[in-house]
Amino acid sequence: MRKVSKTTLSFLLLGYAFLYLPLFFVILNSFNDTEVPGIWKGFSFQVFLSVLEDKDLLYAALNSFKIALISATGAVFLGLLAAISTATKSSFWGKSLLDRGTIIPIFIPDIIIGFSLLMLFVFMKSAFGFPKGRGCIIVSIGHILASVAYVCVTIRAKLLMFDKSIEDAAKALGAKSLTIFLQIKIPIIKESILTGWLLAFTLSLDDLVIASFLASPGNVTLPMRIFSYARFGIDPKINAFATMLMTIVFICLTLAYFISRRKK
Amino acid sequence: MASKLKPYIIWFFVISVAISFMFLINSRRESRENREIISVYTLFRVIPPEVIKNFEKETGIKVIYDTGDDNDILEAKLLAANNEYDIICPSFIPYAARQVLMGVYTNLELDLLPNIKNIEGIITDQFKKTGGNTNYLIPLFWGTTGIVFESSIIDRIFPNEKIDSYDILFNEEKVKKLKEYGVSFPQELIDIFPQIKAYLKIDSKLKDIKSVKLCFNALKQIRKYVTKFASDGVVNDLLSGEICVAIVSSDIAARAIMLGESINKKIKYILPKECPVLWIDCMAIPKGSKNKKNAHKFLNYLMTSTVAAKITNSLGILTNIPEATKHFDEKIKVNDNICPLDPELLKKLIIGAPAKTKTDLKFERKFNRAWARIKASLSSAQDEDEI
């Protein structure tokens, strides 16, 4: 084995510390036996129990996950279509305008997306009587709008690197375009689809502004709940909740690792 | 080739099943909630869960209780889609005051609110004097704005001095010494402007450019000693020692004092003598509400003196029911700055006047712009021309 020099090692450690030290403090604080953050008083599981009792927080978390799932899937679906149609080599008048049109939502501030969608839905309701209530689907639409551009960019980058001769070869061997799409293109861009999906999922999970505008009664998301707690000091419950989330993520990643290794 | 495709089919299958399952949960919940419901929205969680549970038990009405953190978003939603919530709770100045003028609230049916007599008192008088109308708004929550500080540090820096005025923050010589321990000012201009005006002994009714310039020059001078502009998060900053003094509202101060006791940090709150500011949060029913009768029931329930006392005891936010003060916990009543009961003091509290005319609004906008500059530390000769 090659020996790693001390400088390399220290840079490595610094980098990882930068990434994970804040999370470490969140986990440490969630076992703290006090309501005051930042001051260590003793070890306890008390906060975890109070998280399980706080129905509002759990309900908001469930709602956020629901919205994140729906909007990530929707954003990948739309983003995939947009990427495929804009990554074609054929050119026509106005194509570059259309290409750029898919990226512009990245530059629109959330507050404008949120408010303009709210105005749109209110107008639609008064004009057509639809949508009647604004459930989690409506918030998801806002999140799809905000994240579809990121997904599109991710997938298109991969598609543009795609070797066109493979497609031509398949065509020459008599493959239909659907077969080419499903069996050649999708396997090649699978990573970027997954990346896009996770990106959209995360964007949706963190969003505060769009959800604040679009959420209807009883449809509060997790970030909205957390911010409304912040006035009286960051609640230690939030530490505990974050620890629980990280544990779940860690377990999922470990499982995924073992499953993929067994296959090989 | 077909075997290569398999994992992705499984992926999409899993996702779609998960989503349809979630739709299912959603529709089940809606069908279950066919009974009478009302939806309530407040800024921050001011109503404790047990009060809501008791109301549900007594009346059989289900309460959907949502909380937010921003008056501006609440106002935008209220103006765009008026039929969202049955009860909302905006701050009186300047939000609720101008929202009433825009005609977004229902005229309350006083027959359905027998408990409204409970709110009569000095705070309600103050509310009415500033143009508040109890036919539309119920001034249920109130508090003051003052200075909160860690007394061990302040006592060390200013020994033998009675801290009872804004002098420690607005006097350049004094605030200079506090800088290394951290000084926090509010985000919003409205939370600091009346105080600096009073400190400089400028008549509060005067609205000329010269007086405003004086205020801004004073603020500009102390800007470099302010380490933070924040309205939320003061509790954390104070307890972790990031700041030692801040201008905040009394409910936040109450929380900081309570948490400070548990870690042996002595935190104090004072109402400065120049300008003890009063703020009020109102309950109101938007015009679009579909469950007005039940909304009245909930408002009436909140105005019961025992319920109001429960709210105060659990969070430290004061409820404007003079009857209820009897039931307040000793630990809240003991601090007469957090919970002022002396009628003479209550009469002296100052409540900001809402902007009424167009010139008022123009002034407000200009102040806000200049305040944003000061916060961003971009103050230059330009400001003078701006104002």
XYZ file of C-alpha atoms in Angstrom:
651
model
C 0.000 0.000 0.000
C 1.142 3.468 -0.829
C 1.988 5.631 2.108
C -0.092 8.759 2.553
C 1.845 11.858 3.474
C 0.959 13.814 6.562
C -0.112 16.924 4.642
C -2.486 14.939 2.473
C -3.924 13.276 5.528
C -4.435 16.523 7.385
C -6.137 18.114 4.386
C -8.365 15.089 4.124
C -9.284 15.314 7.786
C -9.917 19.051 7.535
C -12.207 18.531 4.566
C -14.230 15.865 6.320
C -14.370 17.898 9.503
C -15.802 20.775 7.507
C -18.457 18.458 6.113
C -19.421 16.547 9.208
C -18.506 18.545 12.316
C -21.738 20.598 12.329
C -23.783 17.413 12.058
C -21.800 15.907 14.890
C -22.787 18.804 17.145
C -26.432 18.404 16.242
C -26.270 14.731 17.215
C -24.407 15.505 20.427
C -26.939 18.158 21.401
C -29.863 15.841 20.852
C -28.717 13.764 23.827
C -28.394 16.863 25.988
C -30.521 16.945 29.098
C -31.496 20.621 28.875
C -33.675 22.945 26.885
C -30.779 25.326 26.396
C -28.787 24.586 23.282
C -25.015 24.768 23.389
C -24.481 24.023 27.059
C -23.863 20.420 28.054
C -25.773 19.314 31.128
C -25.994 15.567 30.975
C -26.916 12.577 28.890
C -30.560 11.753 28.338
C -33.057 10.345 25.871
C -35.751 12.718 27.116
C -35.785 14.857 23.969
C -36.403 11.849 21.730
C -39.466 10.941 23.742
C -40.804 14.475 23.437
C -40.341 14.331 19.667
C -42.512 11.259 19.513
C -45.137 13.078 21.557
C -45.148 16.164 19.357
C -47.779 15.173 16.806
C -47.563 18.522 14.999
C -43.883 18.085 14.249
C -44.285 14.486 13.088
C -47.266 15.345 10.968
C -45.376 18.213 9.342
C -42.453 15.864 8.674
C -44.720 13.280 7.044
C -46.309 15.997 4.956
C -42.905 17.277 3.871
C -41.813 13.793 2.801
C -44.993 13.288 0.875
C -44.491 16.576 -0.966
C -40.811 15.830 -1.561
C -41.585 12.384 -3.031
C -44.273 13.680 -5.332
C -42.294 16.697 -6.477
C -39.042 14.771 -7.010
C -40.780 12.199 -9.156
C -42.690 14.854 -11.069
C -39.592 16.981 -11.580
C -37.586 14.000 -12.884
C -40.379 13.065 -15.281
C -40.685 16.595 -16.702
C -36.952 17.281 -16.534
C -36.172 14.059 -18.417
C -38.577 14.965 -21.201
C -37.217 18.501 -21.373
C -33.615 17.278 -21.414
C -34.237 14.748 -24.181
C -36.070 17.219 -26.360
C -33.521 19.999 -25.925
C -30.441 17.766 -26.235
C -31.233 16.741 -29.801
C -28.737 17.739 -32.441
C -31.404 18.914 -34.871
C -31.747 22.635 -35.020
C -34.587 24.916 -35.938
C -35.392 28.562 -35.520
C -35.725 29.536 -31.860
C -34.230 26.311 -30.475
C -31.631 28.050 -28.353
C -34.366 30.227 -26.892
C -36.316 27.113 -25.940
C -33.155 25.531 -24.502
C -32.543 28.510 -22.285
C -36.198 28.694 -21.350
C -35.874 25.466 -19.399
C -33.059 26.866 -17.256
C -34.538 30.265 -16.432
C -36.530 29.039 -13.383
C -33.159 28.599 -11.611
C -32.775 32.383 -11.597
C -36.291 33.212 -10.433
C -36.356 33.810 -6.678
C -38.541 31.431 -4.689
C -40.636 34.245 -3.349
C -41.729 35.170 -6.863
C -42.463 31.569 -7.832
C -44.519 31.154 -4.659
C -46.489 34.334 -4.958
C -47.157 34.073 -8.687
C -48.395 30.498 -8.311
C -50.639 31.573 -5.463
C -52.107 34.306 -7.670
C -52.563 31.820 -10.493
C -54.390 29.279 -8.360
C -56.600 31.932 -6.787
C -57.473 33.218 -10.260
C -58.138 29.697 -11.548
C -60.368 29.001 -8.637
C -62.482 32.066 -9.193
C -62.619 31.544 -12.953
C -63.068 27.748 -13.276
C -63.780 26.604 -9.730
C -60.603 24.499 -9.816
C -58.537 23.659 -7.771
C -60.968 23.714 -4.881
C -58.603 23.235 -1.978
C -54.844 23.510 -2.090
C -53.507 20.234 -0.785
C -50.010 18.825 -0.902
C -50.304 18.411 -4.678
C -50.411 22.172 -5.111
C -47.305 22.687 -2.969
C -45.643 19.916 -5.004
C -46.432 21.786 -8.209
C -44.580 24.794 -6.810
C -41.614 22.613 -5.915
C -41.601 20.926 -9.307
C -41.489 24.330 -10.938
C -38.535 25.339 -8.782
C -36.523 22.124 -9.238
C -37.281 20.943 -12.753
C -34.585 23.190 -14.206
C -31.884 21.610 -12.020
C -32.973 18.130 -13.042
C -33.043 19.129 -16.685
C -29.519 20.546 -16.551
C -28.162 17.436 -14.827
C -29.682 15.022 -17.307
C -28.922 17.096 -20.388
C -25.237 17.314 -19.510
C -25.070 13.518 -19.586
C -27.133 13.257 -22.762
C -24.859 15.666 -24.634
C -21.864 13.423 -23.890
C -23.778 10.450 -25.236
C -22.117 8.856 -28.260
C -24.561 9.185 -31.125
C -22.971 6.304 -33.077
C -24.405 3.809 -30.569
C -27.861 5.070 -31.409
C -27.124 4.839 -35.124
C -25.811 1.303 -34.729
C -28.970 0.254 -32.903
C -31.065 1.871 -35.603
C -29.118 0.040 -38.303
C -29.819 -3.226 -36.507
C -33.520 -2.435 -36.658
C -34.286 -1.149 -33.157
C -37.385 0.999 -32.775
C -36.943 4.438 -31.194
C -38.779 3.343 -28.034
C -36.401 0.410 -27.642
C -33.428 2.716 -28.157
C -34.786 5.046 -25.502
C -35.554 2.386 -22.905
C -32.604 0.054 -23.428
C -29.809 2.380 -24.437
C -30.463 5.935 -23.355
C -32.033 5.279 -19.965
C -29.271 2.884 -18.753
C -26.630 5.403 -19.820
C -28.199 8.345 -18.050
C -29.427 6.388 -15.023
C -26.999 8.061 -12.605
C -27.998 11.520 -13.668
C -31.671 10.597 -13.317
C -31.020 9.416 -9.793
C -28.938 12.512 -9.042
C -31.710 14.727 -10.377
C -34.290 12.896 -8.325
C -32.289 13.274 -5.119
C -31.554 16.912 -5.891
C -35.236 17.678 -6.422
C -36.101 15.736 -3.274
C -33.658 17.764 -1.188
C -34.698 21.080 -2.703
C -38.300 20.323 -1.881
C -37.493 19.197 1.646
C -35.657 22.438 2.437
C -37.983 24.919 0.810
C -39.648 27.397 3.134
C -40.802 30.259 0.948
C -42.805 28.524 -1.764
C -44.508 26.281 0.768
C -45.366 29.267 2.977
C -47.287 30.817 0.117
C -48.963 27.708 -1.217
C -49.739 25.651 1.865
C -53.382 25.579 2.835
C -54.733 25.009 6.357
C -53.452 21.791 7.896
C -50.763 21.427 5.271
C -47.758 22.931 7.013
C -44.347 21.569 6.014
C -41.421 20.740 8.266
C -39.335 23.894 7.609
C -42.391 26.070 8.283
C -42.898 24.303 11.615
C -39.238 24.621 12.565
C -39.148 28.336 11.790
C -42.261 29.000 13.821
C -40.528 27.345 16.789
C -37.402 29.478 16.393
C -38.733 32.597 18.107
C -38.416 31.084 21.572
C -35.013 29.576 20.970
C -34.156 26.603 18.795
C -36.106 23.734 20.234
C -33.909 20.752 21.244
C -36.573 18.584 19.631
C -35.247 19.708 16.288
C -31.798 18.314 17.168
C -33.338 15.023 18.125
C -35.429 14.938 15.010
C -32.379 15.627 12.837
C -30.526 12.796 14.557
C -33.380 10.438 13.809
C -33.368 11.496 10.150
C -29.618 11.002 9.865
C -29.875 7.570 11.426
C -32.477 6.572 8.864
C -30.345 7.921 6.017
C -27.286 6.121 7.367
C -29.137 2.818 7.599
C -30.454 3.204 4.045
C -26.985 3.992 2.679
C -25.449 1.020 4.454
C -28.145 -1.293 3.144
C -27.680 0.050 -0.375
C -23.939 -0.542 -0.111
C -24.327 -4.160 0.971
C -26.964 -4.906 -1.640
C -24.831 -3.486 -4.447
C -21.767 -5.404 -3.224
C -23.582 -8.709 -3.068
C -24.679 -8.304 -6.671
C -21.131 -7.909 -7.865
C -30.610 -6.409 -22.483
C -33.880 -6.977 -20.695
C -32.107 -7.980 -17.508
C -30.275 -4.654 -17.487
C -33.525 -2.774 -17.376
C -34.894 -4.525 -14.338
C -33.595 -2.353 -11.449
C -35.108 0.765 -12.974
C -38.465 -0.839 -13.412
C -38.322 -1.758 -9.746
C -37.281 1.787 -8.830
C -40.185 3.405 -10.619
C -42.542 0.753 -9.351
C -41.534 1.397 -5.758
C -41.860 5.136 -6.158
C -45.247 5.018 -7.788
C -46.553 2.595 -5.171
C -45.280 4.877 -2.424
C -47.006 7.853 -3.956
C -50.305 6.129 -4.511
C -50.162 4.874 -0.949
C -49.731 8.440 0.213
C -52.661 9.647 -1.836
C -54.630 6.936 -0.145
C -53.673 8.213 3.304
C -54.677 11.683 2.201
C -58.115 10.749 0.982
C -58.766 8.658 4.079
C -57.925 11.611 6.257
C -60.246 13.908 4.377
C -63.161 11.529 4.633
C -62.583 11.125 8.331
C -62.643 14.852 8.861
C -66.175 15.344 7.772
C -67.128 16.743 11.141
C -67.048 20.446 11.866
C -63.621 22.027 11.621
C -62.038 25.412 11.972
C -58.566 26.421 10.929
C -56.471 28.791 12.980
C -53.218 30.479 11.984
C -50.975 32.362 14.376
C -47.497 33.721 14.142
C -45.401 31.398 16.294
C -46.957 28.820 18.534
C -48.848 30.968 21.023
C -51.717 28.604 21.785
C -50.600 25.532 23.757
C -51.858 22.120 22.567
C -53.825 21.434 25.754
C -56.035 24.501 25.227
C -56.915 23.249 21.765
C -57.537 19.739 23.050
C -59.891 21.048 25.719
C -61.801 23.134 23.192
C -62.183 20.121 20.913
C -63.448 18.041 23.810
C -65.958 20.669 24.915
C -67.444 21.522 21.552
C -66.655 18.600 19.249
C -65.173 21.028 16.726
C -61.834 19.991 15.296
C -59.163 22.673 15.220
C -56.479 22.703 12.540
C -53.770 24.822 14.087
C -51.029 26.155 11.839
C -48.176 28.442 12.736
C -46.020 30.690 10.616
C -43.301 33.187 11.265
C -43.875 36.115 8.965
C -46.480 38.886 9.037
C -45.730 39.835 5.441
C -46.419 36.390 4.002
C -49.585 36.222 6.090
C -50.693 39.545 4.632
C -49.884 38.517 1.058
C -51.913 35.337 1.469
C -54.743 37.194 3.135
C -55.034 39.694 0.312
C -54.665 37.130 -2.468
C -56.763 34.291 -1.078
C -59.091 35.461 1.629
C -60.789 32.140 2.297
C -57.859 30.245 3.738
C -58.209 30.353 7.490
C -61.134 30.911 9.823
C -59.086 32.766 12.406
C -55.790 34.551 11.973
C -53.582 36.458 14.347
C -51.608 39.370 12.811
C -49.722 42.065 14.685
C -51.789 45.196 15.222
C -49.293 47.839 14.104
C -48.957 48.231 11.180
C -50.441 45.041 9.735
C -53.902 44.499 11.210
C -54.566 48.233 11.357
C -54.182 48.617 7.612
C -55.804 45.283 6.814
C -59.014 46.490 8.498
C -58.994 49.534 6.227
C -58.626 47.228 3.220
C -61.822 45.497 4.300
C -60.551 41.927 4.610
C -62.107 41.123 7.989
C -65.604 40.116 9.050
C -67.600 42.402 11.265
C -67.673 40.300 14.434
C -71.084 39.302 15.784
C -70.884 40.480 19.343
C -73.900 38.367 20.437
C -71.809 35.283 19.774
C -68.946 36.676 21.867
C -70.323 37.170 25.379
C -66.796 37.012 26.766
C -65.725 40.120 24.891
C -66.473 42.126 28.013
C -63.461 40.393 29.576
C -60.990 42.297 27.442
C -62.076 45.715 28.697
C -59.138 47.346 30.410
C -56.257 49.741 29.955
C -54.658 47.796 27.098
C -57.911 47.757 25.153
C -58.310 51.492 25.822
C -54.838 52.041 24.399
C -55.782 49.866 21.437
C -58.927 51.912 20.769
C -57.075 55.194 21.166
C -54.725 54.198 18.329
C -57.640 53.537 16.021
C -58.237 49.851 16.827
C -61.801 48.683 16.344
C -63.056 45.792 18.468
C -65.793 45.170 15.917
C -63.147 43.641 13.663
C -60.131 42.870 15.816
C -59.794 41.364 19.242
C -56.614 42.594 20.945
C -55.874 39.329 22.726
C -52.095 39.117 23.060
C -49.786 41.885 24.149
C -46.375 42.628 25.448
C -43.733 45.297 25.588
C -40.447 45.982 23.878
C -37.448 46.721 26.036
C -33.855 45.771 26.725
C -32.763 42.306 27.739
C -29.252 41.782 29.052
C -26.992 39.422 30.929
C -26.727 41.161 34.262
C -23.323 39.790 35.321
C -21.621 41.434 32.341
C -23.557 44.681 32.506
C -22.977 45.001 36.250
C -19.270 44.516 35.737
C -18.998 47.121 32.987
C -21.300 49.681 34.552
C -20.943 49.189 38.300
C -23.078 51.320 40.597
C -25.350 52.311 37.782
C -29.061 51.740 37.582
C -29.891 50.395 34.158
C -33.250 51.884 33.271
C -32.778 53.697 29.990
C -31.670 53.338 26.406
C -28.520 55.220 27.356
C -26.470 52.002 27.423
C -27.317 51.314 23.784
C -27.748 54.705 22.150
C -24.890 56.507 23.888
C -21.783 55.948 21.829
C -19.461 56.084 24.839
C -21.374 53.331 26.601
C -22.222 50.991 23.772
C -18.556 51.029 22.767
C -17.719 49.028 25.887
C -20.363 46.434 25.130
C -19.186 45.622 21.637
C -16.861 42.783 22.540
C -19.696 40.989 24.373
C -22.127 41.398 21.491
C -24.984 43.840 20.892
C -28.137 42.884 19.025
C -30.588 45.317 17.438
C -33.952 44.441 15.891
C -34.363 43.702 12.195
C -37.337 45.949 11.656
C -37.162 49.705 11.740
C -40.515 49.873 13.484
C -39.005 48.130 16.524
C -36.311 50.753 17.031
C -37.455 54.019 15.516
C -39.854 55.183 18.278
C -37.173 54.469 20.874
C -34.388 56.449 19.250
C -36.799 59.290 18.612
C -37.769 59.367 22.252
C -34.142 59.077 23.353
C -33.205 62.118 21.293
C -36.233 63.903 22.787
C -37.873 64.510 19.433
C -41.623 64.963 19.527
C -43.127 61.667 18.329
C -45.830 63.455 16.341
C -43.317 65.543 14.451
C -42.849 64.229 10.930
C -40.312 66.501 9.360
C -37.171 65.522 7.562
C -34.875 67.206 10.021
C -35.903 65.013 12.931
C -35.486 61.893 10.840
C -32.003 62.980 9.847
C -31.115 63.426 13.487
C -32.253 59.876 14.252
C -30.322 58.368 11.411
C -27.169 60.226 12.228
C -27.407 58.907 15.757
C -27.962 55.356 14.519
C -25.138 55.640 12.023
C -22.750 56.573 14.764
C -23.492 53.520 16.859
C -23.782 51.163 13.890
C -20.209 49.913 14.200
C -20.854 48.688 17.731
C -23.881 46.613 16.771
C -22.784 43.036 16.161
C -26.091 41.606 15.009
C -29.483 42.584 13.604
C -31.940 39.892 14.574
C -35.470 39.493 15.816
C -35.554 35.712 16.234
C -32.798 33.680 17.724
C -32.074 36.221 20.446
C -32.754 33.591 23.100
C -30.057 31.308 21.740
C -27.544 34.086 21.225
C -28.032 35.374 24.738
C -27.713 31.972 26.391
C -24.715 30.902 24.375
C -22.976 34.184 25.177
C -22.812 35.473 21.624
C -24.522 38.704 22.678
C -24.953 40.319 26.078
C -27.642 42.884 25.331
C -30.533 43.142 22.872
C -33.697 45.064 22.121
C -36.489 42.486 22.129
C -40.124 41.950 22.981
C -41.056 40.833 26.472
C -42.227 37.326 25.582
C -38.833 36.468 24.126
C -37.170 37.999 27.179
C -39.390 35.902 29.457
C -38.262 32.756 27.681
C -34.600 33.783 27.916
C -34.922 34.479 31.645
C -36.624 31.142 32.243
C -34.028 29.136 30.306
C -31.231 31.209 31.805
C -32.270 30.149 35.304
C -31.764 26.514 34.394
C -28.108 27.138 33.545
C -27.442 29.712 36.277
C -27.201 32.659 33.935
C -28.883 35.721 35.312
C -30.750 37.542 32.587
C -32.735 40.703 33.170
C -35.356 42.593 31.231
C -36.117 46.267 31.700
C -38.628 48.707 30.303
C -36.552 51.788 29.492
C -38.007 54.980 30.879
C -37.769 56.990 27.629
C -40.048 54.872 25.566
C -41.683 51.726 26.940
C -43.255 50.365 23.751
C -46.488 48.395 23.780
C -47.315 45.864 21.052
C -50.554 44.015 20.459
C -51.394 40.910 18.426
C -55.006 40.666 17.332
C -57.358 37.804 16.565
C -59.662 38.311 13.591
C -61.928 36.386 11.235
C -61.214 36.943 7.513
C -64.218 37.713 5.307
C -63.833 34.507 3.321
C -64.119 32.189 6.327
C -66.661 29.415 5.825
C -67.108 28.469 9.464
C -67.812 31.842 10.996
C -70.066 30.537 13.770
C -67.485 28.055 14.996
C -64.738 30.632 14.656
C -66.700 32.903 16.987
C -67.020 30.010 19.411
C -63.239 29.549 19.448
C -62.583 33.258 19.940
C -65.080 33.331 22.766
C -63.377 30.328 24.340
C -59.956 32.014 24.183
C -61.363 35.041 25.998
C -62.389 32.958 29.019
C -60.182 34.101 31.871
C -58.997 30.624 32.894
C -58.084 29.697 29.326
C -56.242 32.976 28.809
C -54.293 32.364 32.007
C -53.350 28.893 30.762
C -51.933 30.387 27.568
C -49.879 32.925 29.497
C -48.600 30.373 31.989
C -47.408 27.974 29.349
C -45.534 30.399 27.079
C -45.162 33.698 28.895
C -47.015 35.711 26.262
C -49.454 38.041 28.013
C -53.177 37.787 27.348
C -55.252 40.913 27.534
C -57.851 39.646 30.034
C -57.555 41.628 33.287
C -59.522 38.883 35.106
C -56.949 36.311 34.103
C -54.028 37.996 35.862
C -55.278 36.422 39.088
C -54.524 32.998 37.666
C -51.064 33.857 36.337
C -48.199 31.808 37.775
C -46.146 33.523 40.439
C -42.993 33.175 38.347
C -44.570 35.306 35.627
C -46.093 37.866 37.959
C -42.941 38.238 40.009
C -41.143 40.144 37.273
C -43.014 43.409 36.970
C -41.122 44.388 33.833
C -42.201 41.287 31.931
C -45.719 41.404 33.291
C -46.541 45.018 34.172
C -49.734 45.232 36.202
C -49.432 48.738 37.606
C -52.194 50.774 35.874
C -50.092 53.948 35.946
C -47.306 52.198 34.038
C -49.741 50.612 31.601
C -51.125 54.032 30.746
C -47.621 55.275 30.025
C -46.837 52.559 27.476
C -46.422 53.933 23.976
C -47.983 52.304 20.968
C -46.842 53.285 17.486
C -49.398 55.061 15.321
C -50.387 53.416 12.048
C -49.553 55.240 8.833
C -52.735 56.826 7.540
C -52.041 59.290 4.776
C -50.034 58.930 1.610
C -47.285 61.185 2.928
C -47.037 58.924 6.001
C -46.497 55.937 3.759
C -43.923 57.805 1.709
C -42.061 58.651 4.890
C -42.187 55.047 6.038
C -40.732 53.857 2.768
C -37.876 56.328 2.924
C -37.050 55.409 6.505
C -37.061 51.755 5.614
C -34.659 52.290 2.760
C -32.284 54.268 4.925
C -32.536 51.650 7.671
C -31.638 48.910 5.226
C -28.554 50.938 4.269
C -27.539 51.338 7.874
C -27.945 47.626 8.489
C -25.828 46.806 5.470
C -23.235 49.307 6.653
C -23.314 51.133 3.348
C -23.928 54.473 4.977
C -22.342 57.291 3.037
C -23.046 60.865 2.136
C -25.758 59.547 -0.152
C -28.064 58.802 2.723
C -28.424 62.443 3.503
C -29.819 63.099 0.039
C -32.048 60.031 0.223
C -33.819 61.275 3.305
